[in-house]
mmCIF file with all atom_site columns, C-alpha atoms in Angstrom:
data_model
loop_
_atom_site.group_PDB
_atom_site.id
_atom_site.type_symbol
_atom_site.label_atom_id
_atom_site.label_alt_id
_atom_site.label_comp_id
_atom_site.label_asym_id
_atom_site.label_entity_id
_atom_site.label_seq_id
_atom_site.pdbx_PDB_ins_code
_atom_site.Cartn_x
_atom_site.Cartn_y
_atom_site.Cartn_z
_atom_site.occupancy
_atom_site.B_iso_or_equiv
_atom_site.pdbx_formal_charge
_atom_site.auth_seq_id
_atom_site.auth_comp_id
_atom_site.auth_asym_id
_atom_site.auth_atom_id
_atom_site.pdbx_PDB_model_num
ATOM 1   C CA . MET N 1 1   ? 95.746  76.925  90.114  1.00 57.00 ? 2   MET N CA 1
ATOM 2   C CA . GLN N 1 2   ? 95.320  79.467  92.891  1.00 71.00 ? 3   GLN N CA 1
ATOM 3   C CA . GLU N 1 3   ? 98.332  79.831  95.160  1.00 83.00 ? 4   GLU N CA 1
ATOM 4   C CA . PRO N 1 4   ? 97.786  78.547  98.700  1.00 92.00 ? 5   PRO N CA 1
ATOM 5   C CA . ILE N 1 5   ? 97.445  81.045  101.538 1.00 97.00 ? 6   ILE N CA 1
ATOM 6   C CA . ARG N 1 6   ? 99.862  80.297  104.367 1.00 97.00 ? 7   ARG N CA 1
ATOM 7   C CA . LEU N 1 7   ? 99.644  81.811  107.841 1.00 97.00 ? 8   LEU N CA 1
ATOM 8   C CA . HIS N 1 8   ? 102.679 81.367  110.080 1.00 96.00 ? 9   HIS N CA 1
ATOM 9   C CA . SER N 1 9   ? 101.299 81.384  113.598 1.00 93.00 ? 10  SER N CA 1
ATOM 10  C CA . VAL N 1 10  ? 101.911 80.939  117.313 1.00 89.00 ? 11  VAL N CA 1
ATOM 11  C CA . ALA N 1 11  ? 98.837  80.029  119.333 1.00 86.00 ? 12  ALA N CA 1
ATOM 12  C CA . GLY N 1 12  ? 97.787  82.906  121.560 1.00 83.00 ? 13  GLY N CA 1
ATOM 13  C CA . SER N 1 13  ? 99.709  85.524  119.579 1.00 88.00 ? 14  SER N CA 1
ATOM 14  C CA . ARG N 1 14  ? 98.693  88.368  117.281 1.00 92.00 ? 15  ARG N CA 1
ATOM 15  C CA . SER N 1 15  ? 98.370  85.801  114.499 1.00 93.00 ? 16  SER N CA 1
ATOM 16  C CA . PHE N 1 16  ? 94.883  85.092  115.864 1.00 94.00 ? 17  PHE N CA 1
ATOM 17  C CA . ARG N 1 17  ? 93.786  88.471  114.499 1.00 95.00 ? 18  ARG N CA 1
ATOM 18  C CA . VAL N 1 18  ? 94.761  87.461  110.982 1.00 97.00 ? 19  VAL N CA 1
ATOM 19  C CA . LEU N 1 19  ? 93.290  83.960  111.144 1.00 97.00 ? 20  LEU N CA 1
ATOM 20  C CA . TRP N 1 20  ? 89.986  85.374  112.381 1.00 97.00 ? 21  TRP N CA 1
ATOM 21  C CA . LEU N 1 21  ? 89.923  87.995  109.604 1.00 98.00 ? 22  LEU N CA 1
ATOM 22  C CA . LEU N 1 22  ? 90.714  85.391  106.946 1.00 98.00 ? 23  LEU N CA 1
ATOM 23  C CA . TYR N 1 23  ? 87.788  83.303  108.129 1.00 98.00 ? 24  TYR N CA 1
ATOM 24  C CA . GLU N 1 24  ? 85.530  86.370  108.164 1.00 98.00 ? 25  GLU N CA 1
ATOM 25  C CA . MET N 1 25  ? 86.496  86.823  104.503 1.00 98.00 ? 26  MET N CA 1
ATOM 26  C CA . GLY N 1 26  ? 85.762  83.204  103.664 1.00 98.00 ? 27  GLY N CA 1
ATOM 27  C CA . LEU N 1 27  ? 89.432  82.472  102.937 1.00 97.00 ? 28  LEU N CA 1
ATOM 28  C CA . GLU N 1 28  ? 91.012  79.145  103.845 1.00 96.00 ? 29  GLU N CA 1
ATOM 29  C CA . PRO N 1 29  ? 94.646  79.425  104.946 1.00 97.00 ? 30  PRO N CA 1
ATOM 30  C CA . GLU N 1 30  ? 97.125  76.706  105.661 1.00 96.00 ? 31  GLU N CA 1
ATOM 31  C CA . VAL N 1 31  ? 98.192  77.357  109.252 1.00 95.00 ? 32  VAL N CA 1
ATOM 32  C CA . ILE N 1 32  ? 101.857 76.672  109.989 1.00 93.00 ? 33  ILE N CA 1
ATOM 33  C CA . SER N 1 33  ? 102.311 76.581  113.764 1.00 90.00 ? 34  SER N CA 1
ATOM 34  C CA . TYR N 1 34  ? 105.442 77.402  115.741 1.00 89.00 ? 35  TYR N CA 1
ATOM 35  C CA . ASP N 1 35  ? 106.520 76.876  119.332 1.00 82.00 ? 36  ASP N CA 1
ATOM 36  C CA . ILE N 1 36  ? 107.513 80.224  120.834 1.00 76.00 ? 37  ILE N CA 1
ATOM 37  C CA . ALA N 1 37  ? 109.598 78.477  123.501 1.00 73.00 ? 38  ALA N CA 1
ATOM 38  C CA . GLY N 1 38  ? 111.356 76.092  121.144 1.00 69.00 ? 39  GLY N CA 1
ATOM 39  C CA . GLY N 1 39  ? 113.437 78.564  119.165 1.00 74.00 ? 40  GLY N CA 1
ATOM 40  C CA . ASP N 1 40  ? 111.464 77.921  115.965 1.00 81.00 ? 41  ASP N CA 1
ATOM 41  C CA . LEU N 1 41  ? 111.200 81.632  115.242 1.00 89.00 ? 42  LEU N CA 1
ATOM 42  C CA . ARG N 1 42  ? 114.978 82.163  115.259 1.00 88.00 ? 43  ARG N CA 1
ATOM 43  C CA . GLY N 1 43  ? 115.809 79.737  112.478 1.00 87.00 ? 44  GLY N CA 1
ATOM 44  C CA . PRO N 1 44  ? 117.179 81.125  109.211 1.00 89.00 ? 45  PRO N CA 1
ATOM 45  C CA . GLU N 1 45  ? 114.187 79.929  107.185 1.00 89.00 ? 46  GLU N CA 1
ATOM 46  C CA . PHE N 1 46  ? 111.676 81.789  109.322 1.00 89.00 ? 47  PHE N CA 1
ATOM 47  C CA . LEU N 1 47  ? 113.878 84.871  109.642 1.00 90.00 ? 48  LEU N CA 1
ATOM 48  C CA . GLY N 1 48  ? 113.882 84.984  105.870 1.00 91.00 ? 49  GLY N CA 1
ATOM 49  C CA . LEU N 1 49  ? 110.135 85.590  106.095 1.00 91.00 ? 50  LEU N CA 1
ATOM 50  C CA . SER N 1 50  ? 110.054 87.797  109.191 1.00 92.00 ? 51  SER N CA 1
ATOM 51  C CA . PRO N 1 51  ? 113.333 89.659  109.882 1.00 92.00 ? 52  PRO N CA 1
ATOM 52  C CA . ALA N 1 52  ? 112.420 90.297  113.530 1.00 91.00 ? 53  ALA N CA 1
ATOM 53  C CA . GLY N 1 53  ? 111.432 86.668  114.091 1.00 91.00 ? 54  GLY N CA 1
ATOM 54  C CA . ARG N 1 54  ? 107.833 87.504  114.927 1.00 91.00 ? 55  ARG N CA 1
ATOM 55  C CA . VAL N 1 55  ? 104.415 86.202  113.943 1.00 94.00 ? 56  VAL N CA 1
ATOM 56  C CA . PRO N 1 56  ? 102.106 86.588  112.176 1.00 96.00 ? 57  PRO N CA 1
ATOM 57  C CA . VAL N 1 57  ? 103.501 86.127  108.705 1.00 97.00 ? 58  VAL N CA 1
ATOM 58  C CA . LEU N 1 58  ? 101.072 85.760  105.825 1.00 98.00 ? 59  LEU N CA 1
ATOM 59  C CA . GLU N 1 59  ? 101.974 84.392  102.404 1.00 98.00 ? 60  GLU N CA 1
ATOM 60  C CA . ILE N 1 60  ? 99.281  85.479  99.949  1.00 97.00 ? 61  ILE N CA 1
ATOM 61  C CA . ASP N 1 61  ? 99.030  86.802  96.373  1.00 97.00 ? 62  ASP N CA 1
ATOM 62  C CA . GLY N 1 62  ? 102.716 86.102  95.833  1.00 95.00 ? 63  GLY N CA 1
ATOM 63  C CA . GLN N 1 63  ? 103.542 88.427  98.731  1.00 96.00 ? 64  GLN N CA 1
ATOM 64  C CA . VAL N 1 64  ? 105.036 87.848  102.167 1.00 97.00 ? 65  VAL N CA 1
ATOM 65  C CA . LEU N 1 65  ? 103.585 90.182  104.781 1.00 98.00 ? 66  LEU N CA 1
ATOM 66  C CA . PHE N 1 66  ? 104.292 90.583  108.477 1.00 96.00 ? 67  PHE N CA 1
ATOM 67  C CA . GLU N 1 67  ? 102.797 92.850  111.184 1.00 95.00 ? 68  GLU N CA 1
ATOM 68  C CA . SER N 1 68  ? 99.124  92.183  111.903 1.00 96.00 ? 69  SER N CA 1
ATOM 69  C CA . GLY N 1 69  ? 98.018  95.775  111.237 1.00 96.00 ? 70  GLY N CA 1
ATOM 70  C CA . ALA N 1 70  ? 99.694  95.852  107.836 1.00 97.00 ? 71  ALA N CA 1
ATOM 71  C CA . ILE N 1 71  ? 98.261  92.451  106.964 1.00 98.00 ? 72  ILE N CA 1
ATOM 72  C CA . THR N 1 72  ? 94.790  93.616  107.960 1.00 98.00 ? 73  THR N CA 1
ATOM 73  C CA . GLU N 1 73  ? 95.017  96.728  105.795 1.00 98.00 ? 74  GLU N CA 1
ATOM 74  C CA . TYR N 1 74  ? 96.344  94.727  102.845 1.00 98.00 ? 75  TYR N CA 1
ATOM 75  C CA . LEU N 1 75  ? 93.602  92.102  103.031 1.00 98.00 ? 76  LEU N CA 1
ATOM 76  C CA . CYS N 1 76  ? 90.840  94.695  103.257 1.00 98.00 ? 77  CYS N CA 1
ATOM 77  C CA . GLU N 1 77  ? 92.205  96.895  100.489 1.00 98.00 ? 78  GLU N CA 1
ATOM 78  C CA . THR N 1 78  ? 92.816  94.025  98.060  1.00 98.00 ? 79  THR N CA 1
ATOM 79  C CA . ARG N 1 79  ? 89.421  92.471  98.817  1.00 98.00 ? 80  ARG N CA 1
ATOM 80  C CA . PRO N 1 80  ? 87.056  95.452  99.197  1.00 98.00 ? 81  PRO N CA 1
ATOM 81  C CA . GLU N 1 81  ? 84.097  93.318  98.116  1.00 98.00 ? 82  GLU N CA 1
ATOM 82  C CA . LYS N 1 82  ? 84.252  91.621  101.524 1.00 98.00 ? 83  LYS N CA 1
ATOM 83  C CA . GLY N 1 83  ? 83.017  94.883  103.078 1.00 98.00 ? 84  GLY N CA 1
ATOM 84  C CA . LEU N 1 84  ? 85.222  94.716  106.160 1.00 98.00 ? 85  LEU N CA 1
ATOM 85  C CA . ALA N 1 85  ? 86.745  98.201  105.896 1.00 98.00 ? 86  ALA N CA 1
ATOM 86  C CA . PRO N 1 86  ? 85.734  101.597 104.516 1.00 98.00 ? 87  PRO N CA 1
ATOM 87  C CA . MET N 1 87  ? 87.911  102.467 101.556 1.00 97.00 ? 88  MET N CA 1
ATOM 88  C CA . PRO N 1 88  ? 89.635  105.862 101.072 1.00 96.00 ? 89  PRO N CA 1
ATOM 89  C CA . GLY N 1 89  ? 87.018  108.552 100.625 1.00 96.00 ? 90  GLY N CA 1
ATOM 90  C CA . GLU N 1 90  ? 84.259  106.563 102.309 1.00 97.00 ? 91  GLU N CA 1
ATOM 91  C CA . ALA N 1 91  ? 82.552  107.555 105.537 1.00 95.00 ? 92  ALA N CA 1
ATOM 92  C CA . GLU N 1 92  ? 84.259  106.399 108.750 1.00 98.00 ? 93  GLU N CA 1
ATOM 93  C CA . ARG N 1 93  ? 87.584  105.769 107.012 1.00 98.00 ? 94  ARG N CA 1
ATOM 94  C CA . ALA N 1 94  ? 89.382  107.929 109.586 1.00 98.00 ? 95  ALA N CA 1
ATOM 95  C CA . GLN N 1 95  ? 87.649  106.219 112.499 1.00 98.00 ? 96  GLN N CA 1
ATOM 96  C CA . TYR N 1 96  ? 88.486  102.816 111.040 1.00 98.00 ? 97  TYR N CA 1
ATOM 97  C CA . LEU N 1 97  ? 92.203  103.613 110.789 1.00 98.00 ? 98  LEU N CA 1
ATOM 98  C CA . THR N 1 98  ? 92.208  105.135 114.261 1.00 98.00 ? 99  THR N CA 1
ATOM 99  C CA . TRP N 1 99  ? 90.721  102.075 115.950 1.00 98.00 ? 100 TRP N CA 1
ATOM 100 C CA . LEU N 1 100 ? 92.767  99.688  113.812 1.00 97.00 ? 101 LEU N CA 1
ATOM 101 C CA . HIS N 1 101 ? 95.993  101.158 115.149 1.00 96.00 ? 102 HIS N CA 1
ATOM 102 C CA . TYR N 1 102 ? 94.668  101.940 118.628 1.00 97.00 ? 103 TYR N CA 1
ATOM 103 C CA . ALA N 1 103 ? 94.354  98.177  119.048 1.00 97.00 ? 104 ALA N CA 1
ATOM 104 C CA . GLU N 1 104 ? 98.141  97.986  118.848 1.00 95.00 ? 105 GLU N CA 1
ATOM 105 C CA . THR N 1 105 ? 98.522  100.744 121.455 1.00 95.00 ? 106 THR N CA 1
ATOM 106 C CA . ILE N 1 106 ? 96.612  98.487  123.823 1.00 96.00 ? 107 ILE N CA 1
ATOM 107 C CA . GLY N 1 107 ? 98.526  95.471  122.536 1.00 94.00 ? 108 GLY N CA 1
ATOM 108 C CA . VAL N 1 108 ? 101.887 96.966  123.495 1.00 95.00 ? 109 VAL N CA 1
ATOM 109 C CA . LEU N 1 109 ? 100.689 97.583  127.065 1.00 96.00 ? 110 LEU N CA 1
ATOM 110 C CA . ILE N 1 110 ? 99.581  93.966  127.286 1.00 95.00 ? 111 ILE N CA 1
ATOM 111 C CA . GLN N 1 111 ? 102.884 92.816  125.812 1.00 93.00 ? 112 GLN N CA 1
ATOM 112 C CA . ASN N 1 112 ? 104.733 94.665  128.574 1.00 96.00 ? 113 ASN N CA 1
ATOM 113 C CA . LEU N 1 113 ? 102.527 93.068  131.220 1.00 96.00 ? 114 LEU N CA 1
ATOM 114 C CA . ASN N 1 114 ? 102.952 89.627  129.682 1.00 94.00 ? 115 ASN N CA 1
ATOM 115 C CA . LEU N 1 115 ? 106.704 90.032  129.890 1.00 94.00 ? 116 LEU N CA 1
ATOM 116 C CA . GLN N 1 116 ? 106.556 90.986  133.564 1.00 96.00 ? 117 GLN N CA 1
ATOM 117 C CA . GLN N 1 117 ? 103.877 88.588  134.748 1.00 95.00 ? 118 GLN N CA 1
ATOM 118 C CA . VAL N 1 118 ? 104.249 85.557  132.488 1.00 91.00 ? 119 VAL N CA 1
ATOM 119 C CA . PHE N 1 119 ? 107.579 85.330  130.676 1.00 89.00 ? 120 PHE N CA 1
ATOM 120 C CA . LEU N 1 120 ? 110.240 86.419  133.170 1.00 91.00 ? 121 LEU N CA 1
ATOM 121 C CA . PRO N 1 121 ? 111.856 83.162  134.331 1.00 85.00 ? 122 PRO N CA 1
ATOM 122 C CA . ASP N 1 122 ? 112.234 84.270  137.949 1.00 90.00 ? 123 ASP N CA 1
ATOM 123 C CA . PRO N 1 123 ? 109.337 86.018  139.775 1.00 86.00 ? 124 PRO N CA 1
ATOM 124 C CA . ALA N 1 124 ? 111.929 88.005  141.718 1.00 89.00 ? 125 ALA N CA 1
ATOM 125 C CA . MET N 1 125 ? 112.782 89.793  138.469 1.00 93.00 ? 126 MET N CA 1
ATOM 126 C CA . ARG N 1 126 ? 109.316 91.369  138.286 1.00 93.00 ? 127 ARG N CA 1
ATOM 127 C CA . SER N 1 127 ? 108.889 95.037  139.085 1.00 96.00 ? 128 SER N CA 1
ATOM 128 C CA . PRO N 1 128 ? 105.708 95.792  141.056 1.00 96.00 ? 129 PRO N CA 1
ATOM 129 C CA . THR N 1 129 ? 106.151 99.469  140.147 1.00 96.00 ? 130 THR N CA 1
ATOM 130 C CA . VAL N 1 130 ? 106.292 98.782  136.408 1.00 96.00 ? 131 VAL N CA 1
ATOM 131 C CA . ILE N 1 131 ? 103.379 96.344  136.598 1.00 97.00 ? 132 ILE N CA 1
ATOM 132 C CA . GLY N 1 132 ? 101.266 98.812  138.562 1.00 97.00 ? 133 GLY N CA 1
ATOM 133 C CA . ILE N 1 133 ? 101.940 101.617 136.075 1.00 97.00 ? 134 ILE N CA 1
ATOM 134 C CA . GLU N 1 134 ? 101.206 99.418  133.059 1.00 98.00 ? 135 GLU N CA 1
ATOM 135 C CA . VAL N 1 135 ? 97.935  98.136  134.568 1.00 98.00 ? 136 VAL N CA 1
ATOM 136 C CA . LYS N 1 136 ? 96.770  101.709 135.165 1.00 98.00 ? 137 LYS N CA 1
ATOM 137 C CA . ARG N 1 137 ? 97.729  102.705 131.621 1.00 98.00 ? 138 ARG N CA 1
ATOM 138 C CA . LEU N 1 138 ? 95.856  99.700  130.266 1.00 98.00 ? 139 LEU N CA 1
ATOM 139 C CA . ALA N 1 139 ? 92.719  100.563 132.239 1.00 98.00 ? 140 ALA N CA 1
ATOM 140 C CA . VAL N 1 140 ? 92.855  104.159 130.995 1.00 98.00 ? 141 VAL N CA 1
ATOM 141 C CA . SER N 1 141 ? 93.276  102.975 127.405 1.00 98.00 ? 142 SER N CA 1
ATOM 142 C CA . LEU N 1 142 ? 90.053  100.946 127.669 1.00 98.00 ? 143 LEU N CA 1
ATOM 143 C CA . LYS N 1 143 ? 87.917  103.930 128.697 1.00 97.00 ? 144 LYS N CA 1
ATOM 144 C CA . PRO N 1 144 ? 87.532  105.398 125.168 1.00 97.00 ? 145 PRO N CA 1
ATOM 145 C CA . LEU N 1 145 ? 86.244  102.016 123.999 1.00 97.00 ? 146 LEU N CA 1
ATOM 146 C CA . GLU N 1 146 ? 83.688  101.952 126.785 1.00 97.00 ? 147 GLU N CA 1
ATOM 147 C CA . ARG N 1 147 ? 82.458  105.383 125.697 1.00 97.00 ? 148 ARG N CA 1
ATOM 148 C CA . VAL N 1 148 ? 82.155  104.647 121.980 1.00 97.00 ? 149 VAL N CA 1
ATOM 149 C CA . LEU N 1 149 ? 80.451  101.320 122.603 1.00 96.00 ? 150 LEU N CA 1
ATOM 150 C CA . GLY N 1 150 ? 77.790  103.117 124.584 1.00 92.00 ? 151 GLY N CA 1
ATOM 151 C CA . GLU N 1 151 ? 76.599  104.561 121.279 1.00 88.00 ? 152 GLU N CA 1
ATOM 152 C CA . GLN N 1 152 ? 77.012  101.630 118.859 1.00 96.00 ? 153 GLN N CA 1
ATOM 153 C CA . GLU N 1 153 ? 77.517  97.863  118.762 1.00 97.00 ? 154 GLU N CA 1
ATOM 154 C CA . TYR N 1 154 ? 80.901  97.883  117.014 1.00 98.00 ? 155 TYR N CA 1
ATOM 155 C CA . LEU N 1 155 ? 83.823  100.257 116.662 1.00 98.00 ? 156 LEU N CA 1
ATOM 156 C CA . LEU N 1 156 ? 82.243  101.719 113.518 1.00 98.00 ? 157 LEU N CA 1
ATOM 157 C CA . ARG N 1 157 ? 78.643  102.843 113.252 1.00 97.00 ? 158 ARG N CA 1
ATOM 158 C CA . ARG N 1 158 ? 78.357  101.002 109.943 1.00 97.00 ? 159 ARG N CA 1
ATOM 159 C CA . GLY N 1 159 ? 78.847  97.687  111.740 1.00 98.00 ? 160 GLY N CA 1
ATOM 160 C CA . PHE N 1 160 ? 81.437  94.971  112.171 1.00 98.00 ? 161 PHE N CA 1
ATOM 161 C CA . SER N 1 161 ? 84.803  95.638  110.497 1.00 98.00 ? 162 SER N CA 1
ATOM 162 C CA . ALA N 1 162 ? 88.425  94.561  110.500 1.00 98.00 ? 163 ALA N CA 1
ATOM 163 C CA . ALA N 1 163 ? 89.015  97.110  113.264 1.00 98.00 ? 164 ALA N CA 1
ATOM 164 C CA . ASP N 1 164 ? 87.034  94.729  115.467 1.00 98.00 ? 165 ASP N CA 1
ATOM 165 C CA . THR N 1 165 ? 89.219  91.751  114.544 1.00 98.00 ? 166 THR N CA 1
ATOM 166 C CA . MET N 1 166 ? 92.271  93.781  115.544 1.00 96.00 ? 167 MET N CA 1
ATOM 167 C CA . MET N 1 167 ? 90.699  94.877  118.826 1.00 95.00 ? 168 MET N CA 1
ATOM 168 C CA . GLY N 1 168 ? 89.121  91.580  119.830 1.00 89.00 ? 169 GLY N CA 1
ATOM 169 C CA . PHE N 1 169 ? 92.439  89.838  120.362 1.00 82.00 ? 170 PHE N CA 1
ATOM 170 C CA . THR N 1 170 ? 93.666  92.570  122.699 1.00 89.00 ? 171 THR N CA 1
ATOM 171 C CA . LEU N 1 171 ? 90.524  92.455  124.835 1.00 93.00 ? 172 LEU N CA 1
ATOM 172 C CA . GLU N 1 172 ? 90.852  88.736  125.465 1.00 88.00 ? 173 GLU N CA 1
ATOM 173 C CA . SER N 1 173 ? 94.338  89.431  126.789 1.00 91.00 ? 174 SER N CA 1
ATOM 174 C CA . ALA N 1 174 ? 93.408  92.586  128.711 1.00 95.00 ? 175 ALA N CA 1
ATOM 175 C CA . ARG N 1 175 ? 90.921  90.759  130.914 1.00 94.00 ? 176 ARG N CA 1
ATOM 176 C CA . HIS N 1 176 ? 93.848  88.983  132.613 1.00 95.00 ? 177 HIS N CA 1
ATOM 177 C CA . TYR N 1 177 ? 95.051  92.328  133.987 1.00 97.00 ? 178 TYR N CA 1
ATOM 178 C CA . VAL N 1 178 ? 92.032  94.650  134.243 1.00 97.00 ? 179 VAL N CA 1
ATOM 179 C CA . ARG N 1 179 ? 88.747  93.640  135.841 1.00 96.00 ? 180 ARG N CA 1
ATOM 180 C CA . PHE N 1 180 ? 86.099  93.942  133.154 1.00 96.00 ? 181 PHE N CA 1
ATOM 181 C CA . GLU N 1 181 ? 83.320  94.321  135.717 1.00 95.00 ? 182 GLU N CA 1
ATOM 182 C CA . ARG N 1 182 ? 84.203  98.025  135.487 1.00 93.00 ? 183 ARG N CA 1
ATOM 183 C CA . PHE N 1 183 ? 83.506  98.028  131.745 1.00 97.00 ? 184 PHE N CA 1
ATOM 184 C CA . SER N 1 184 ? 79.995  96.726  131.160 1.00 97.00 ? 185 SER N CA 1
ATOM 185 C CA . ARG N 1 185 ? 79.708  97.946  127.558 1.00 97.00 ? 186 ARG N CA 1
ATOM 186 C CA . LEU N 1 186 ? 83.120  96.600  126.654 1.00 97.00 ? 187 LEU N CA 1
ATOM 187 C CA . SER N 1 187 ? 82.217  93.263  128.230 1.00 97.00 ? 188 SER N CA 1
ATOM 188 C CA . ALA N 1 188 ? 79.042  93.083  126.136 1.00 97.00 ? 189 ALA N CA 1
ATOM 189 C CA . TYR N 1 189 ? 81.029  93.973  123.008 1.00 97.00 ? 190 TYR N CA 1
ATOM 190 C CA . LYS N 1 190 ? 83.604  91.296  123.794 1.00 97.00 ? 191 LYS N CA 1
ATOM 191 C CA . ALA N 1 191 ? 80.859  88.680  124.132 1.00 96.00 ? 192 ALA N CA 1
ATOM 192 C CA . ARG N 1 192 ? 79.253  89.886  120.896 1.00 97.00 ? 193 ARG N CA 1
ATOM 193 C CA . ILE N 1 193 ? 82.365  89.559  118.748 1.00 97.00 ? 194 ILE N CA 1
ATOM 194 C CA . GLU N 1 194 ? 83.402  86.278  120.322 1.00 95.00 ? 195 GLU N CA 1
ATOM 195 C CA . ALA N 1 195 ? 80.032  84.774  119.375 1.00 97.00 ? 196 ALA N CA 1
ATOM 196 C CA . ARG N 1 196 ? 80.766  85.266  115.672 1.00 97.00 ? 197 ARG N CA 1
ATOM 197 C CA . PRO N 1 197 ? 81.220  81.964  113.789 1.00 98.00 ? 198 PRO N CA 1
ATOM 198 C CA . ALA N 1 198 ? 84.553  83.070  112.292 1.00 97.00 ? 199 ALA N CA 1
ATOM 199 C CA . TYR N 1 199 ? 85.910  83.900  115.758 1.00 96.00 ? 200 TYR N CA 1
ATOM 200 C CA . GLN N 1 200 ? 84.827  80.525  117.092 1.00 95.00 ? 201 GLN N CA 1
ATOM 201 C CA . ARG N 1 201 ? 86.380  78.768  114.125 1.00 95.00 ? 202 ARG N CA 1
ATOM 202 C CA . ALA N 1 202 ? 89.699  80.589  114.630 1.00 94.00 ? 203 ALA N CA 1
ATOM 203 C CA . LEU N 1 203 ? 89.566  79.745  118.322 1.00 91.00 ? 204 LEU N CA 1
ATOM 204 C CA . GLU N 1 204 ? 89.030  76.083  117.518 1.00 91.00 ? 205 GLU N CA 1
ATOM 205 C CA . ALA N 1 205 ? 91.829  76.108  114.935 1.00 90.00 ? 206 ALA N CA 1
ATOM 206 C CA . GLU N 1 206 ? 94.472  77.990  116.906 1.00 80.00 ? 207 GLU N CA 1
ATOM 207 C CA . GLY N 1 207 ? 93.464  78.538  120.513 1.00 65.00 ? 208 GLY N CA 1
ATOM 208 C CA . LEU N 1 208 ? 93.981  81.687  122.565 1.00 60.00 ? 209 LEU N CA 1
ATOM 209 C CA . GLN N 1 209 ? 96.460  82.696  125.244 1.00 55.00 ? 210 GLN N CA 1
ATOM 210 C CA . GLN N 1 210 ? 97.676  79.231  126.083 1.00 67.00 ? 211 GLN N CA 1
ATOM 211 C CA . PHE N 1 211 ? 100.610 80.679  128.013 1.00 77.00 ? 212 PHE N CA 1
ATOM 212 C CA . TYR N 1 212 ? 98.395  82.206  130.751 1.00 86.00 ? 213 TYR N CA 1
ATOM 213 C CA . ASP N 1 213 ? 98.290  79.975  133.821 1.00 87.00 ? 214 ASP N CA 1
ATOM 214 C CA . ARG N 1 214 ? 95.623  81.913  135.712 1.00 90.00 ? 215 ARG N CA 1
ATOM 215 C CA . GLU N 1 215 ? 92.498  83.914  134.998 1.00 92.00 ? 216 GLU N CA 1
ATOM 216 C CA . PHE N 1 216 ? 93.672  87.150  136.621 1.00 96.00 ? 217 PHE N CA 1
ATOM 217 C CA . TYR N 1 217 ? 97.083  88.521  137.578 1.00 95.00 ? 218 TYR N CA 1
ATOM 218 C CA . GLU N 1 218 ? 97.142  90.808  140.580 1.00 95.00 ? 219 GLU N CA 1
ATOM 219 C CA . VAL N 1 219 ? 99.741  93.556  140.896 1.00 95.00 ? 220 VAL N CA 1
ATOM 220 C CA . PRO N 1 220 ? 102.410 92.040  143.173 1.00 91.00 ? 221 PRO N CA 1
ATOM 221 C CA . GLU N 1 221 ? 103.272 93.697  146.429 1.00 85.00 ? 222 GLU N CA 1
ATOM 222 C CA . GLY N 1 222 ? 106.571 95.458  146.669 1.00 65.00 ? 223 GLY N CA 1
#
């Protein structure tokens, strides 16, 4: 009997990337959900899976993996027949790895903004200077995507890949801090990937960004 695939997840977190990719591959995980505010991630059982107490965690092939980028690389390299990543020696391998990890560069900027704008318990603790700097850095980080998507529909010329599943999550978050009217190609790309059946299925199964209480967060005065 094939071992079950288990995805440990928090709705609206980086675990969405992995769930989406699993569905793109035609794999059916059991999704184990956690409440980020309830202390579920600090229990000894979960820390035994993820030492830093972070999601996603994927149990698959007798392995326990954490970090969405590492999980993405593992899934693509152990299932090359799915065609979602160029393998070593193939064309666009370098571009694939670059965009795969660039998604986390953007993700860290968003994480910093989430901390300031969403998770600090007292609005008086927010730093308008830090928020302003991080918003500008985020906007600058989106410009290379706007350029490359002026030449092709996806991050790779060959078509849709796991680099797009990594990037798609970050774009949904970025729109809460940067006005996408300035990025017409990126907006079209975002709509294109979100229309994919696997994306919609992951959205229905897990949800996205449930902790945001508004569509757009302005830089506070100060």
